[in-house]
Each structure stands twice: as structure tokens, then as C-alpha cells.
XYZ file of C-alpha atoms in Angstrom:
296
model
C -24.560 -67.740 215.568
C -22.527 -65.961 218.238
C -22.075 -69.131 220.306
C -21.087 -71.088 217.189
C -18.312 -68.574 216.662
C -17.174 -68.924 220.236
C -17.133 -72.731 220.030
C -14.972 -72.593 216.939
C -12.080 -71.269 219.043
C -11.684 -74.496 221.004
C -8.563 -76.621 220.330
C -10.638 -79.631 219.237
C -12.007 -77.813 216.185
C -10.622 -75.952 213.224
C -10.158 -72.333 214.193
C -12.586 -69.825 212.732
C -9.709 -67.425 212.220
C -8.148 -69.826 209.696
C -10.846 -68.845 207.197
C -10.029 -65.941 204.839
C -10.892 -62.760 206.717
C -11.703 -60.322 203.926
C -13.295 -62.855 201.558
C -15.278 -65.025 204.000
C -15.440 -63.835 207.607
C -16.115 -60.140 207.122
C -18.646 -60.209 204.239
C -20.389 -63.533 204.907
C -20.261 -64.311 208.644
C -19.676 -61.249 210.811
C -22.268 -59.239 208.900
C -24.981 -61.487 210.369
C -24.059 -60.720 213.988
C -25.443 -57.744 215.959
C -22.883 -55.008 216.446
C -23.045 -55.309 220.228
C -22.039 -58.982 220.050
C -19.193 -58.193 217.665
C -17.805 -55.720 220.162
C -17.968 -58.407 222.859
C -16.144 -60.789 220.547
C -13.146 -58.448 220.541
C -12.386 -59.512 224.102
C -11.792 -63.173 223.155
C -8.224 -62.651 221.914
C -5.955 -60.201 220.120
C -6.627 -62.030 216.859
C -10.353 -61.569 217.267
C -9.750 -57.922 218.126
C -7.892 -57.456 214.843
C -10.656 -59.263 212.970
C -13.368 -57.030 214.416
C -11.331 -53.922 213.672
C -11.088 -55.074 210.068
C -14.851 -55.569 210.018
C -15.488 -52.100 211.473
C -13.222 -50.528 208.859
C -15.265 -52.173 206.092
C -18.722 -51.716 207.631
C -21.258 -50.127 205.256
C -23.968 -49.392 207.817
C -23.592 -47.994 211.356
C -26.641 -47.708 213.611
C -25.933 -46.541 217.146
C -29.162 -48.099 218.429
C -27.681 -51.561 217.840
C -25.154 -50.997 220.612
C -27.629 -50.285 223.383
C -29.521 -47.445 225.031
C -26.476 -45.182 224.874
C -23.082 -45.287 223.197
C -20.068 -43.668 224.923
C -18.382 -40.833 223.061
C -14.971 -42.557 223.066
C -16.484 -45.782 221.756
C -18.096 -43.984 218.821
C -14.851 -42.285 217.856
C -12.896 -45.535 218.105
C -15.425 -47.614 216.161
C -15.452 -45.407 213.068
C -11.930 -43.962 213.058
C -10.741 -46.215 210.184
C -13.960 -46.480 208.197
C -14.129 -44.776 204.796
C -16.865 -46.853 203.121
C -20.035 -46.073 205.088
C -23.271 -45.902 203.109
C -25.628 -45.455 206.074
C -25.115 -43.604 209.340
C -27.808 -43.532 212.045
C -27.021 -41.688 215.267
C -30.180 -41.922 217.341
C -28.868 -42.333 220.887
C -26.099 -39.765 220.843
C -27.848 -36.456 221.451
C -26.355 -36.021 224.934
C -22.777 -35.839 223.714
C -22.542 -35.766 219.896
C -20.999 -32.510 218.681
C -19.282 -31.343 215.500
C -15.975 -32.504 216.953
C -17.038 -36.167 216.879
C -19.177 -36.118 213.737
C -17.159 -34.045 211.261
C -14.193 -36.462 210.975
C -16.593 -39.334 210.207
C -18.422 -37.288 207.576
C -15.190 -35.974 206.088
C -13.754 -39.426 205.374
C -16.961 -41.081 204.109
C -17.884 -39.765 200.668
C -20.258 -42.618 199.791
C -22.891 -41.898 202.426
C -26.425 -42.204 201.076
C -28.497 -42.193 204.271
C -27.882 -40.111 207.387
C -30.076 -40.025 210.508
C -29.401 -37.177 212.962
C -32.836 -36.883 214.565
C -32.656 -34.983 217.836
C -28.899 -34.372 217.732
C -29.293 -30.970 219.323
C -25.628 -30.211 220.096
C -24.463 -30.124 216.488
C -24.176 -26.851 214.563
C -24.762 -25.635 211.029
C -21.163 -26.690 210.267
C -22.299 -30.323 210.446
C -24.816 -29.798 207.656
C -22.299 -27.893 205.557
C -19.828 -30.762 206.002
C -22.472 -33.259 204.898
C -23.205 -31.112 201.857
C -19.578 -30.948 200.781
C -18.628 -34.558 201.552
C -21.723 -36.560 200.545
C -22.682 -35.890 196.911
C -24.584 -39.203 196.705
C -26.853 -38.469 199.664
C -30.400 -39.804 199.195
C -32.003 -39.620 202.652
C -31.380 -37.200 205.502
C -33.208 -36.731 208.808
C -32.650 -33.488 210.691
C -35.825 -33.689 212.772
C -35.719 -31.547 215.917
C -32.346 -30.074 214.950
C -33.103 -26.434 215.610
C -29.565 -25.424 214.642
C -30.426 -25.934 210.956
C -30.581 -22.495 209.357
C -31.231 -21.169 205.853
C -27.531 -20.831 204.908
C -26.771 -24.443 205.833
C -29.865 -25.625 203.967
C -28.770 -23.707 200.871
C -25.448 -25.527 200.999
C -27.292 -28.846 201.143
C -29.459 -27.862 198.189
C -26.456 -26.756 196.120
C -24.450 -29.947 196.603
C -26.910 -32.808 197.267
C -29.310 -32.568 194.358
C -30.032 -36.311 194.389
C -31.916 -36.068 197.705
C -35.098 -38.133 197.747
C -36.158 -37.920 201.404
C -35.614 -35.046 203.838
C -37.026 -34.617 207.345
C -37.002 -31.025 208.612
C -39.511 -31.523 211.414
C -39.246 -28.749 214.013
C -36.352 -26.996 212.241
C -37.908 -23.743 213.352
C -35.327 -21.358 211.895
C -36.426 -22.223 208.372
C -38.860 -19.981 206.510
C -40.573 -20.145 203.128
C -37.598 -18.651 201.269
C -35.215 -21.409 202.424
C -37.686 -24.183 201.546
C -38.274 -22.673 198.097
C -34.544 -22.625 197.378
C -34.249 -26.227 198.514
C -37.012 -27.644 196.326
C -35.846 -25.679 193.287
C -32.484 -27.438 193.527
C -33.669 -30.844 194.802
C -36.465 -31.649 192.378
C -36.151 -35.426 192.928
C -37.659 -35.257 196.416
C -40.194 -37.991 197.108
C -40.633 -37.461 200.851
C -40.476 -34.159 202.724
C -41.424 -33.215 206.279
C -41.890 -29.570 207.224
C -43.928 -30.420 210.317
C -44.067 -28.306 213.473
C -42.851 -25.133 211.802
C -45.046 -22.087 212.192
C -42.890 -20.149 209.703
C -43.785 -22.415 206.772
C -46.774 -21.294 204.710
C -48.434 -21.463 201.322
C -45.460 -20.064 199.408
C -43.230 -22.993 200.418
C -45.917 -25.611 199.805
C -46.819 -24.266 196.371
C -43.175 -24.088 195.296
C -42.646 -27.644 196.540
C -45.618 -28.818 194.488
C -44.405 -27.112 191.306
C -40.754 -28.177 191.623
C -41.121 -31.767 192.901
C -43.417 -33.761 190.596
C -42.148 -37.048 192.095
C -43.371 -36.113 195.580
C -45.130 -39.000 197.347
C -45.194 -38.035 201.038
C -45.546 -34.564 202.559
C -45.865 -33.800 206.271
C -47.255 -30.360 207.149
C -48.422 -31.218 210.668
C -48.746 -28.066 212.736
C -47.874 -25.672 209.899
C -50.410 -23.053 210.958
C -49.847 -20.711 207.994
C -50.730 -23.334 205.372
C -54.141 -22.711 203.772
C -56.471 -24.261 201.214
C -54.942 -22.595 198.158
C -51.597 -24.368 198.487
C -53.307 -27.734 199.036
C -55.149 -27.263 195.734
C -51.843 -26.489 193.999
C -50.401 -29.622 195.567
C -53.263 -31.672 194.135
C -52.712 -30.150 190.696
C -48.935 -30.555 190.401
C -48.204 -33.760 192.355
C -49.963 -36.698 190.654
C -47.834 -39.249 192.563
C -48.739 -37.970 196.029
C -49.659 -40.895 198.296
C -49.898 -39.351 201.774
C -50.396 -35.888 203.236
C -50.372 -34.908 206.904
C -52.187 -31.691 207.780
C -53.308 -32.310 211.358
C -53.431 -29.059 213.353
C -53.362 -27.018 210.125
C -56.465 -25.073 211.168
C -56.760 -23.152 207.899
C -56.946 -26.294 205.752
C -60.531 -27.419 205.134
C -62.291 -30.319 203.450
C -62.956 -28.187 200.375
C -59.314 -28.628 199.334
C -58.656 -32.014 200.916
C -61.581 -33.667 199.128
C -59.703 -33.413 195.821
C -56.863 -35.502 197.203
C -59.215 -37.781 199.111
C -61.037 -38.654 195.897
C -57.708 -39.749 194.399
C -57.020 -42.137 197.252
C -54.329 -40.018 198.914
C -53.897 -41.041 202.555
C -54.816 -38.142 204.840
C -54.408 -37.898 208.607
C -57.716 -36.073 209.122
C -61.137 -37.663 208.762
C -63.930 -36.287 206.562
C -66.184 -33.873 208.506
C -69.157 -36.257 208.821
C -67.014 -39.160 210.018
C -65.243 -36.864 212.449
C -68.582 -35.711 213.824
C -69.717 -39.306 214.327
C -66.549 -40.088 216.270
C -67.100 -37.078 218.515
C -70.754 -38.039 219.006
C -69.747 -41.572 219.946
C -67.318 -40.194 222.526
C -70.116 -38.138 224.072
C -73.076 -40.551 224.062
C -71.213 -43.851 224.037
C -72.533 -45.118 220.695
C -72.762 -43.984 217.085
C -76.263 -43.620 215.633
C -76.967 -45.321 212.317
C -76.834 -42.856 209.440
C -77.324 -43.799 205.798
C -74.240 -42.227 204.211
C -75.647 -42.834 200.710
C -78.467 -40.337 201.147
């Protein structure tokens, strides 16, 4: 498609730029090209540069991974400076340089954002989350995995202003404790997917409150939450009939006695039943698994 666009510039053909920009080129042609190729297209002529700038101003989805292994700070600022209609923002290759200074203007002028991906953006601060809370009332999905700057005050702001949240990833947000998670789930009862993985401060209190406040919950990740025990898993089974997957690997205080309730309902678990686990270990040791009649 990119080469077809380039060929259309030749004098022997009708010029692509003669087509209506806002009605045809932007919504029906440019949207099918990778962002990296669109940026290259800017170098063809000043007219093409203006066309691409129009496209960028009307772009609904920005994913930094489409540009390449890394996006320069100046390029990011320039690409989104005129955009006020973003619905999705994914910043996955920007952790080396992305700070509040670059992100806050983008958040502040885009009030229709529904999905934001900030996984691993370690140089941001709690002000970024507060800005998201105040500017994005329609937010549905948010990833803050490995953002250790997320604290309880910023999370409270998110809970107060983004009550339509359906998916939230708080993996390795180690400042958060049970109290902050409880406040969140009390306000955001529409949550369907929640990750609290790799947080030693999260325990039964947070899990039980999540179960009681979020009846629509389908996916819960508690990987490495060492304080979670059997009691909260039983509460989860009682209050969350729509639960489809639960991750409890490395939760050493969670046993089969509580997991079997969910297992019998077909919930996908990331730990094997004790007998099957033993057979796997035995196979690793002796090189084969002995035949055992599991129906006995």
C-alpha cells in the first residue's frame, strides 16, 4: 500500500493529494499504513507533510511500538502536540526518557482516552496518575505495571474519578497496601480484570474486599502475593461467579483445599492439582511418568 501511494505522486497519474483529505485520505487510506511508514511519507513533499500532520491530529490510537525499538523524546512531543481525540495511548518503549513533562500535556488535552498503557514507565510520578484521573473520565483500561511511583493517594484519585474502569494492572506497584486496594474496588465495582501481582503488601483483606465489591470480576492475578491465604480464595469463589482465571503461583499459603472449589467450576488456574504436580516432578527425576489410574 505504501508503494502504491508513492507511485500516485508521479506526473503520469492523478495525484493522490487531489482526493479529499479529511473525508477519504485520513479515515480510509492512511489509517491502513503503519505509523513508521507514514512518518517516512512526510519527507516526500510539503503537501505530504501537511497531510500527515492532519492525520496525526486526528489519530485515535497511538502505539509507540509501531515506530521502532525506541522513539526519540522530541519526536513523541511533535507527533501528539495537536491531537485532542486520542482513545488509546500505549507508551511501551519510552521508559528511558518519558517524564511528567512529556506526558502531562498529552493527557491534559485528550479527554476521550479509554485505554492507557504505561507499563515500565519508571520516570513518571504520582502527578501523572492524578492527571489521568482528572482528564480521562471515560477510562476503561489502564496498565501501571512496574510503576513503583504509584502510591495510595494517586490511586485514590483514580478511584474517585474513573469509576468506569474495567481492567487495571498494578503489577509490582509495591507502595500499595490493602487499604488502597480496598478503596479502589469500592469505587470501581465494574472491574473485570485486576492484577495485584508481585506485591508482598497485598493480603487477604484486599482480596476479600475485591471479591465482595466486584461481582463482574473475570481475571485476577495474585502471583507472588505472599500474604494471601486460603480464606480469601474461598471468599473469591463465593462472591465472583464470573471468574474465569486466577493466578496464585508463588502464593505459598494458598492450598488445593481452597483452589479445588474454583477448579471444579472450570476456572483457569496457573497451578496444577497436587497429584498432577507430583507426577511432573517424578517425570523430571526418573525420566518417565508411571501409569496411575486416576479414577481409583
